[in-house]
Tab-separated table of N, CA and C in Angstrom:
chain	number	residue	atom	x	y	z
A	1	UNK	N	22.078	-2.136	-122.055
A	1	UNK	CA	22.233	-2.138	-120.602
A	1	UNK	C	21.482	-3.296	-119.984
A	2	UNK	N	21.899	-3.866	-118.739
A	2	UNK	CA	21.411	-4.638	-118.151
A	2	UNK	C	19.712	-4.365	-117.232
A	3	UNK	N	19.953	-3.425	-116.944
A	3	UNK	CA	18.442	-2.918	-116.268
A	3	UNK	C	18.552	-1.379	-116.165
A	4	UNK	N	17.219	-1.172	-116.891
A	4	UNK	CA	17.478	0.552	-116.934
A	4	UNK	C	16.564	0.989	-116.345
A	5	UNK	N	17.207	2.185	-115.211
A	5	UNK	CA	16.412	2.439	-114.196
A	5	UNK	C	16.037	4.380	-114.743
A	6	UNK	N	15.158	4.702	-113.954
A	6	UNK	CA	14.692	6.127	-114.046
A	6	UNK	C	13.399	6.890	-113.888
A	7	UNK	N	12.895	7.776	-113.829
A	7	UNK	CA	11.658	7.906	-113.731
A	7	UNK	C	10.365	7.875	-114.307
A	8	UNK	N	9.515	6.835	-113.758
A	8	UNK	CA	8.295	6.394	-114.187
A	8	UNK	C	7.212	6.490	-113.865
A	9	UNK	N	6.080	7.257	-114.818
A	9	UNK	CA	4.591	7.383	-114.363
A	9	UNK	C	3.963	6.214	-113.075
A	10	UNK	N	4.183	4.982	-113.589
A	10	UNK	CA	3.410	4.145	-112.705
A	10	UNK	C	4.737	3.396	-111.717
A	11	UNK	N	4.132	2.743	-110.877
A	11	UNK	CA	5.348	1.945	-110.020
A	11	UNK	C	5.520	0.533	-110.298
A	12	UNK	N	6.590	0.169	-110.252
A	12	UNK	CA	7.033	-0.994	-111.042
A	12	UNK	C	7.561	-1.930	-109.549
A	13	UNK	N	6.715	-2.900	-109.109
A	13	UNK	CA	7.740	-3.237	-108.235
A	13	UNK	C	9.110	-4.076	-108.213
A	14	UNK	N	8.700	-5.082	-109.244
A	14	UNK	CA	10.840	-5.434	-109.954
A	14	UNK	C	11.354	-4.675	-109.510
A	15	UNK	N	11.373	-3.576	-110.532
A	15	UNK	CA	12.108	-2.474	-110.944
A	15	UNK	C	12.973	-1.535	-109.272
A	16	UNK	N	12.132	-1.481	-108.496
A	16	UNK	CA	12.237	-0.815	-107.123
A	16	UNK	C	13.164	-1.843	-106.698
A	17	UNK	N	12.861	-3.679	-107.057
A	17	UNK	CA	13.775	-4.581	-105.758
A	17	UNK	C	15.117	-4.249	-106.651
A	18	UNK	N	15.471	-4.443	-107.703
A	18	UNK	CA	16.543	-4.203	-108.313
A	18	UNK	C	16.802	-3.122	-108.262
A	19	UNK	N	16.833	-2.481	-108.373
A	19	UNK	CA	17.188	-1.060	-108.033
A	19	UNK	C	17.695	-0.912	-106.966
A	20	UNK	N	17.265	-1.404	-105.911
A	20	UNK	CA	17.589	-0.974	-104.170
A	20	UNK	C	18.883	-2.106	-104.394
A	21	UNK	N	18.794	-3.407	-105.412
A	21	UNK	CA	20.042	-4.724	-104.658
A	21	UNK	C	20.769	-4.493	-105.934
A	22	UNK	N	20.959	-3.385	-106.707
A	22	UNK	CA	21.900	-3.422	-107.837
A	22	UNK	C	23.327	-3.528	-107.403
A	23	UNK	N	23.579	-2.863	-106.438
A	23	UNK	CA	24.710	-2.780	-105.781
A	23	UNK	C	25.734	-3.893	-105.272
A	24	UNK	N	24.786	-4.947	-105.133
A	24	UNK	CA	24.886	-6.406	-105.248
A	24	UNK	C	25.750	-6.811	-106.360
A	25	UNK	N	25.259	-6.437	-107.817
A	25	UNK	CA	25.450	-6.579	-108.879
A	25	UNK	C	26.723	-6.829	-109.411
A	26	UNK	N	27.406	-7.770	-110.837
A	26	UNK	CA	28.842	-7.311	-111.052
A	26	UNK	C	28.604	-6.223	-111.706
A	27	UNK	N	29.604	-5.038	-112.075
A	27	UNK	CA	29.714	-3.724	-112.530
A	27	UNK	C	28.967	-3.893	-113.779
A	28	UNK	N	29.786	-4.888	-114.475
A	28	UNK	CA	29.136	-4.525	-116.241
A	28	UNK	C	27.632	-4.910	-116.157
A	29	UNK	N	26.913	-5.813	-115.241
A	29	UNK	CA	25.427	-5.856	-115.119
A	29	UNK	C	24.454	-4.951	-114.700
A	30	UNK	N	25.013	-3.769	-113.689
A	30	UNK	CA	24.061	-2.918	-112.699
A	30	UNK	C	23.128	-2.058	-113.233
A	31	UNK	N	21.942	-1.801	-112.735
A	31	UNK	CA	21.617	-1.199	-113.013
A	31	UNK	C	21.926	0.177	-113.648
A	32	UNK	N	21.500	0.644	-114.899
A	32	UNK	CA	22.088	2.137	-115.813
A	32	UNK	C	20.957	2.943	-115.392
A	33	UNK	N	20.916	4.349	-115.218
A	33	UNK	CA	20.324	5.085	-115.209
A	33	UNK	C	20.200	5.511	-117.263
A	34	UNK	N	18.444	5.799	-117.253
A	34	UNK	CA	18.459	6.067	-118.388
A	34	UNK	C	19.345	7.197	-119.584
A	35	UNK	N	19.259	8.042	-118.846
A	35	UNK	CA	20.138	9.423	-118.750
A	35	UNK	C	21.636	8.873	-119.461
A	36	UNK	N	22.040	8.169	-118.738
A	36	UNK	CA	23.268	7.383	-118.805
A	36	UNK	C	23.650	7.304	-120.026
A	37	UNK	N	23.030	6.280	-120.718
A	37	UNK	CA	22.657	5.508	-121.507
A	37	UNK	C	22.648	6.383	-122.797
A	38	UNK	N	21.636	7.620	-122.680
A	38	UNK	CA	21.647	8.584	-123.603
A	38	UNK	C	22.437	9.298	-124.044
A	39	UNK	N	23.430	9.581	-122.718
A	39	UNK	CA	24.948	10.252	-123.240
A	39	UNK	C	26.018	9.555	-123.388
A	40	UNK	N	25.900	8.325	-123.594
A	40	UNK	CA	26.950	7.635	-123.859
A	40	UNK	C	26.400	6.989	-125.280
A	41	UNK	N	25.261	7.253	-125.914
A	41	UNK	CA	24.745	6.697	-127.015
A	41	UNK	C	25.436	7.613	-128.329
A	42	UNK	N	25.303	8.698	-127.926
A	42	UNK	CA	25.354	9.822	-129.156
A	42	UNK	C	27.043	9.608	-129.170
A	43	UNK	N	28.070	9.834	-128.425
A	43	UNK	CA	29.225	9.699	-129.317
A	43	UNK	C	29.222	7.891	-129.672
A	44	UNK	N	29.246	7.200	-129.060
A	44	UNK	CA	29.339	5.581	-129.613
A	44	UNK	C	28.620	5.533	-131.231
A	45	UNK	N	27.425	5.731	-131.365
A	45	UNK	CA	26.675	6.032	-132.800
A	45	UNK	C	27.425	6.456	-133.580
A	46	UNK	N	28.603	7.994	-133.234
A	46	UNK	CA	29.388	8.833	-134.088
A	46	UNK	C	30.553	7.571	-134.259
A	47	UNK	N	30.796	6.857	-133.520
A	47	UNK	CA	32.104	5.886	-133.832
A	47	UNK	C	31.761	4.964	-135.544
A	48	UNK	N	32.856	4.847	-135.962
A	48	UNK	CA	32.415	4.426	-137.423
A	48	UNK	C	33.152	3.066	-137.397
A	49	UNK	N	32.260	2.240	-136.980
A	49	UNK	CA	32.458	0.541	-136.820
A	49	UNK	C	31.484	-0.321	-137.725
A	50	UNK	N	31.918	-1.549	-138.309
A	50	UNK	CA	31.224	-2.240	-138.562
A	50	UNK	C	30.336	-3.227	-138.203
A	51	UNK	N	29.091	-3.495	-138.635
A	51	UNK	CA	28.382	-4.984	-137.590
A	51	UNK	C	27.530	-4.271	-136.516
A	52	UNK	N	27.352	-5.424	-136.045
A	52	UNK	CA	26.397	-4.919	-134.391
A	52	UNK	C	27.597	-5.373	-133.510
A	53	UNK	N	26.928	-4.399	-132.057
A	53	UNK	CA	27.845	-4.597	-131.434
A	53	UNK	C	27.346	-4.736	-129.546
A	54	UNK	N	27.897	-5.199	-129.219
A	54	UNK	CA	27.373	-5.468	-127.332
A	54	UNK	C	27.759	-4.227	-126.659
A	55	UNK	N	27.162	-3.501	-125.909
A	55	UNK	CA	27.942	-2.236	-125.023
A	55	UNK	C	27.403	-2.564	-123.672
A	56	UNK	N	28.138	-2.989	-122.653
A	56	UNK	CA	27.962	-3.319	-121.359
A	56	UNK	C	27.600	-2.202	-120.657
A	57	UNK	N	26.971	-2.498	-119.692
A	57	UNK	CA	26.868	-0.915	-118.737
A	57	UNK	C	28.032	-0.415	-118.550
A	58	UNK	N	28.761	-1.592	-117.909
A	58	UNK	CA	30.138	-0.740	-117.821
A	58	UNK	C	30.729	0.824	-118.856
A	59	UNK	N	30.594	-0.143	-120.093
A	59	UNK	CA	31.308	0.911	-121.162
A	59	UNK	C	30.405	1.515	-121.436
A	60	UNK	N	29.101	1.874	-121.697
A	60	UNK	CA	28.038	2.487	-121.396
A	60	UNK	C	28.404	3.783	-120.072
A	61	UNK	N	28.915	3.163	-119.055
A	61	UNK	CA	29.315	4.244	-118.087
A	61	UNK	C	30.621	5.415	-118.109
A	62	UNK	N	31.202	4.191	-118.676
A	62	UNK	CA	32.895	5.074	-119.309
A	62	UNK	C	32.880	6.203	-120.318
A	63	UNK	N	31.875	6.079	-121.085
A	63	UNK	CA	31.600	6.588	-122.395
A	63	UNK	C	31.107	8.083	-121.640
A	64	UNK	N	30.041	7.707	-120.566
A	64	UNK	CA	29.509	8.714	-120.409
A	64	UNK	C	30.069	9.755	-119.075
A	65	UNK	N	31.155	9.434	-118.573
A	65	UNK	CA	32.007	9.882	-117.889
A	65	UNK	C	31.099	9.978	-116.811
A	66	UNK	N	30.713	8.590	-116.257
A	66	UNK	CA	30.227	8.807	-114.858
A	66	UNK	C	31.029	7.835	-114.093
């Protein structure tokens, strides 16, 4: 993912300006919620591909039906 956002002990201020101007963003860059990320990890892992591979937020988001 491009910037992964979610909840954190200390305050990050980056993290807050991006966050608030993700929206700005093109789709496959925006900020992911961590959460996200996690349910779109476990079936992609189950996929039986070879190599490494790039997963955009975008498809990162698709995966996880948000």
């Amino acid at each position: 993912p491009s910037f992964l956002v979610g909840p954190r002990a200390e305050f990050r201020l980056g993290e807050q300006i991006v966050t608030r101007l993700g929206w700005l963003m093109p789709r496959r860059v925006k900020p992911i919620a961590a959460s996200v990320v996690a349910r779109a990890l476990v079936p992609l892992a189950k996929r039986e591909q070879d190599g490494a591979r790039i997963i955009e937020s975008r498809e990162l988001r698709a995966v996880a039906a948000v």
